[in-house]
Amino acid sequence: MSTPTTTEAAKPAAPARPRRPRPQLMTVTPAAAERVKALIEGRGKPTAGVRIGVRTKGCSGLSYTLEFADGQQPMDEVVETEGVKLLIDPKASLFLIGTEMDYEEEKLKSGFVFKNPNEKGRCGCGESFHV
């Protein structure tokens, strides 16, 4: 049986590598942030933010969902930007990496638009997508 020598026993541990700051899961344009703020102010009751998720729906398979969040869930991914708090459903995180949320107003329609680099295609009506 061999015993460790004093140089082996006194070897200092390697210093921990500094962690890179984790990039935000999503980005929000100023137009979308302003619309979210207006919706929250018009709700009339305390709101933790807006919850964003993805559900199985539509002819392409997946659809984005938005709803008011009364509270934050333990596993929610939180994106705070432009004075807005988005709570990302943990089941949707992988589908939303790198997505930009925008708000567009046209003559006949207005709404939130998601520019998702993970999308492989959309249905003709624009309601659903697939990855």
PDB file of C-alpha atoms in Angstrom:
ATOM      1  CA  MET A   1       0.000   0.000   0.000  1.00  0.00           C
ATOM      2  CA  SER A   2       1.376   3.380  -0.863  1.00  0.00           C
ATOM      3  CA  THR A   3       0.700   6.565   1.018  1.00  0.00           C
ATOM      4  CA  PRO A   4       0.443   9.889  -0.764  1.00  0.00           C
ATOM      5  CA  THR A   5       3.520  12.049  -0.592  1.00  0.00           C
ATOM      6  CA  THR A   6       3.302  15.488   0.940  1.00  0.00           C
ATOM      7  CA  THR A   7       3.396  17.174  -2.475  1.00  0.00           C
ATOM      8  CA  GLU A   8       0.419  15.125  -3.702  1.00  0.00           C
ATOM      9  CA  ALA A   9      -1.617  15.744  -0.537  1.00  0.00           C
ATOM     10  CA  ALA A  10      -0.932  19.506  -0.496  1.00  0.00           C
ATOM     11  CA  LYS A  11      -1.844  20.063  -4.143  1.00  0.00           C
ATOM     12  CA  PRO A  12      -4.317  22.993  -4.242  1.00  0.00           C
ATOM     13  CA  ALA A  13      -7.580  22.590  -6.100  1.00  0.00           C
ATOM     14  CA  ALA A  14      -7.835  24.303  -9.456  1.00  0.00           C
ATOM     15  CA  PRO A  15      -9.666  27.624  -9.233  1.00  0.00           C
ATOM     16  CA  ALA A  16     -13.271  27.516 -10.392  1.00  0.00           C
ATOM     17  CA  ARG A  17     -13.811  28.870 -13.876  1.00  0.00           C
ATOM     18  CA  PRO A  18     -16.014  31.943 -13.905  1.00  0.00           C
ATOM     19  CA  ARG A  19     -19.421  31.220 -15.378  1.00  0.00           C
ATOM     20  CA  ARG A  20     -20.596  33.141 -18.392  1.00  0.00           C
ATOM     21  CA  PRO A  21     -23.805  35.051 -17.858  1.00  0.00           C
ATOM     22  CA  ARG A  22     -26.660  33.033 -19.287  1.00  0.00           C
ATOM     23  CA  PRO A  23     -28.288  34.732 -22.286  1.00  0.00           C
ATOM     24  CA  GLN A  24     -31.972  35.555 -22.102  1.00  0.00           C
ATOM     25  CA  LEU A  25     -34.270  32.915 -23.500  1.00  0.00           C
ATOM     26  CA  MET A  26     -36.286  35.483 -25.484  1.00  0.00           C
ATOM     27  CA  THR A  27     -36.088  39.117 -26.495  1.00  0.00           C
ATOM     28  CA  VAL A  28     -38.922  41.635 -26.554  1.00  0.00           C
ATOM     29  CA  THR A  29     -39.209  44.599 -28.897  1.00  0.00           C
ATOM     30  CA  PRO A  30     -40.186  48.010 -27.492  1.00  0.00           C
ATOM     31  CA  ALA A  31     -43.573  47.787 -29.284  1.00  0.00           C
ATOM     32  CA  ALA A  32     -44.360  44.436 -27.650  1.00  0.00           C
ATOM     33  CA  ALA A  33     -43.230  45.692 -24.238  1.00  0.00           C
ATOM     34  CA  GLU A  34     -45.507  48.733 -24.479  1.00  0.00           C
ATOM     35  CA  ARG A  35     -48.487  46.567 -25.460  1.00  0.00           C
ATOM     36  CA  VAL A  36     -47.844  44.113 -22.596  1.00  0.00           C
ATOM     37  CA  LYS A  37     -47.640  47.028 -20.142  1.00  0.00           C
ATOM     38  CA  ALA A  38     -50.934  48.432 -21.441  1.00  0.00           C
ATOM     39  CA  LEU A  39     -52.633  45.037 -21.144  1.00  0.00           C
ATOM     40  CA  ILE A  40     -51.397  44.544 -17.581  1.00  0.00           C
ATOM     41  CA  GLU A  41     -52.470  48.058 -16.538  1.00  0.00           C
ATOM     42  CA  GLY A  42     -55.904  47.488 -18.056  1.00  0.00           C
ATOM     43  CA  ARG A  43     -56.387  44.176 -16.256  1.00  0.00           C
ATOM     44  CA  GLY A  44     -57.373  45.839 -13.004  1.00  0.00           C
ATOM     45  CA  LYS A  45     -55.770  43.399 -10.570  1.00  0.00           C
ATOM     46  CA  PRO A  46     -52.228  42.553  -9.427  1.00  0.00           C
ATOM     47  CA  THR A  47     -50.310  40.621 -12.071  1.00  0.00           C
ATOM     48  CA  ALA A  48     -46.893  38.953 -11.838  1.00  0.00           C
ATOM     49  CA  GLY A  49     -46.400  39.224 -15.594  1.00  0.00           C
ATOM     50  CA  VAL A  50     -47.375  37.465 -18.788  1.00  0.00           C
ATOM     51  CA  ARG A  51     -46.905  33.705 -19.112  1.00  0.00           C
ATOM     52  CA  ILE A  52     -45.770  32.446 -22.511  1.00  0.00           C
ATOM     53  CA  GLY A  53     -46.125  28.841 -23.495  1.00  0.00           C
ATOM     54  CA  VAL A  54     -46.499  26.471 -26.402  1.00  0.00           C
ATOM     55  CA  ARG A  55     -49.421  24.062 -26.860  1.00  0.00           C
ATOM     56  CA  THR A  56     -50.229  21.352 -29.327  1.00  0.00           C
ATOM     57  CA  LYS A  57     -52.738  23.015 -31.629  1.00  0.00           C
ATOM     58  CA  GLY A  58     -53.422  23.873 -35.236  1.00  0.00           C
ATOM     59  CA  CYS A  59     -52.564  22.263 -38.534  1.00  0.00           C
ATOM     60  CA  SER A  60     -48.770  22.563 -38.096  1.00  0.00           C
ATOM     61  CA  GLY A  61     -48.652  21.142 -34.584  1.00  0.00           C
ATOM     62  CA  LEU A  62     -47.730  23.901 -32.096  1.00  0.00           C
ATOM     63  CA  SER A  63     -49.163  27.273 -31.169  1.00  0.00           C
ATOM     64  CA  TYR A  64     -47.927  30.096 -28.914  1.00  0.00           C
ATOM     65  CA  THR A  65     -49.999  30.921 -25.843  1.00  0.00           C
ATOM     66  CA  LEU A  66     -50.068  34.093 -23.756  1.00  0.00           C
ATOM     67  CA  GLU A  67     -51.965  34.609 -20.516  1.00  0.00           C
ATOM     68  CA  PHE A  68     -51.812  36.807 -17.461  1.00  0.00           C
ATOM     69  CA  ALA A  69     -49.847  35.250 -14.607  1.00  0.00           C
ATOM     70  CA  ASP A  70     -51.108  35.829 -11.083  1.00  0.00           C
ATOM     71  CA  GLY A  71     -47.899  34.367  -9.648  1.00  0.00           C
ATOM     72  CA  GLN A  72     -44.557  32.927 -10.616  1.00  0.00           C
ATOM     73  CA  GLN A  73     -44.175  29.137 -10.650  1.00  0.00           C
ATOM     74  CA  PRO A  74     -40.964  27.593  -9.220  1.00  0.00           C
ATOM     75  CA  MET A  75     -39.676  26.305 -12.583  1.00  0.00           C
ATOM     76  CA  ASP A  76     -40.589  29.355 -14.709  1.00  0.00           C
ATOM     77  CA  GLU A  77     -37.839  30.941 -16.775  1.00  0.00           C
ATOM     78  CA  VAL A  78     -38.052  34.693 -16.127  1.00  0.00           C
ATOM     79  CA  VAL A  79     -37.282  37.284 -18.794  1.00  0.00           C
ATOM     80  CA  GLU A  80     -37.325  40.876 -17.566  1.00  0.00           C
ATOM     81  CA  THR A  81     -36.764  43.476 -20.245  1.00  0.00           C
ATOM     82  CA  GLU A  82     -38.136  46.866 -21.268  1.00  0.00           C
ATOM     83  CA  GLY A  83     -39.979  47.029 -17.911  1.00  0.00           C
ATOM     84  CA  VAL A  84     -41.929  43.839 -18.658  1.00  0.00           C
ATOM     85  CA  LYS A  85     -41.778  40.481 -16.899  1.00  0.00           C
ATOM     86  CA  LEU A  86     -42.345  37.390 -19.041  1.00  0.00           C
ATOM     87  CA  LEU A  87     -42.721  34.030 -17.342  1.00  0.00           C
ATOM     88  CA  ILE A  88     -41.797  31.213 -19.705  1.00  0.00           C
ATOM     89  CA  ASP A  89     -43.478  27.861 -19.145  1.00  0.00           C
ATOM     90  CA  PRO A  90     -40.651  25.331 -18.567  1.00  0.00           C
ATOM     91  CA  LYS A  91     -42.205  22.939 -21.118  1.00  0.00           C
ATOM     92  CA  ALA A  92     -41.922  25.654 -23.782  1.00  0.00           C
ATOM     93  CA  SER A  93     -38.331  26.740 -23.119  1.00  0.00           C
ATOM     94  CA  LEU A  94     -36.685  24.521 -25.732  1.00  0.00           C
ATOM     95  CA  PHE A  95     -39.106  25.729 -28.415  1.00  0.00           C
ATOM     96  CA  LEU A  96     -38.533  29.417 -27.615  1.00  0.00           C
ATOM     97  CA  ILE A  97     -34.741  29.743 -27.433  1.00  0.00           C
ATOM     98  CA  GLY A  98     -33.685  32.824 -29.418  1.00  0.00           C
ATOM     99  CA  THR A  99     -37.251  33.964 -30.151  1.00  0.00           C
ATOM    100  CA  GLU A 100     -38.110  37.639 -30.540  1.00  0.00           C
ATOM    101  CA  MET A 101     -41.562  38.781 -29.445  1.00  0.00           C
ATOM    102  CA  ASP A 102     -42.922  41.764 -31.367  1.00  0.00           C
ATOM    103  CA  TYR A 103     -46.248  43.562 -31.614  1.00  0.00           C
ATOM    104  CA  GLU A 104     -47.545  44.645 -35.009  1.00  0.00           C
ATOM    105  CA  GLU A 105     -50.521  46.798 -35.937  1.00  0.00           C
ATOM    106  CA  GLU A 106     -51.856  46.782 -39.482  1.00  0.00           C
ATOM    107  CA  LYS A 107     -55.074  48.110 -40.999  1.00  0.00           C
ATOM    108  CA  LEU A 108     -57.053  44.910 -40.519  1.00  0.00           C
ATOM    109  CA  LYS A 109     -55.163  43.071 -37.791  1.00  0.00           C
ATOM    110  CA  SER A 110     -52.970  43.570 -34.788  1.00  0.00           C
ATOM    111  CA  GLY A 111     -51.243  41.185 -32.453  1.00  0.00           C
ATOM    112  CA  PHE A 112     -48.088  39.676 -31.052  1.00  0.00           C
ATOM    113  CA  VAL A 113     -45.719  38.149 -33.583  1.00  0.00           C
ATOM    114  CA  PHE A 114     -43.039  35.619 -32.671  1.00  0.00           C
ATOM    115  CA  LYS A 115     -39.887  35.481 -34.783  1.00  0.00           C
ATOM    116  CA  ASN A 116     -38.531  32.078 -33.859  1.00  0.00           C
ATOM    117  CA  PRO A 117     -35.284  30.821 -35.418  1.00  0.00           C
ATOM    118  CA  ASN A 118     -36.233  27.236 -34.448  1.00  0.00           C
ATOM    119  CA  GLU A 119     -39.348  27.141 -36.632  1.00  0.00           C
ATOM    120  CA  LYS A 120     -39.121  24.836 -39.633  1.00  0.00           C
ATOM    121  CA  GLY A 121     -42.488  25.885 -41.044  1.00  0.00           C
ATOM    122  CA  ARG A 122     -45.872  27.515 -40.411  1.00  0.00           C
ATOM    123  CA  CYS A 123     -49.385  26.739 -41.481  1.00  0.00           C
ATOM    124  CA  GLY A 124     -51.082  28.898 -44.100  1.00  0.00           C
ATOM    125  CA  CYS A 125     -53.216  30.796 -41.602  1.00  0.00           C
ATOM    126  CA  GLY A 126     -50.221  31.617 -39.370  1.00  0.00           C
ATOM    127  CA  GLU A 127     -51.774  30.191 -36.205  1.00  0.00           C
ATOM    128  CA  SER A 128     -49.386  27.292 -35.720  1.00  0.00           C
ATOM    129  CA  PHE A 129     -45.815  26.208 -36.430  1.00  0.00           C
ATOM    130  CA  HIS A 130     -43.538  23.184 -36.246  1.00  0.00           C
ATOM    131  CA  VAL A 131     -39.901  22.708 -35.245  1.00  0.00           C
TER     132      VAL A 131
END
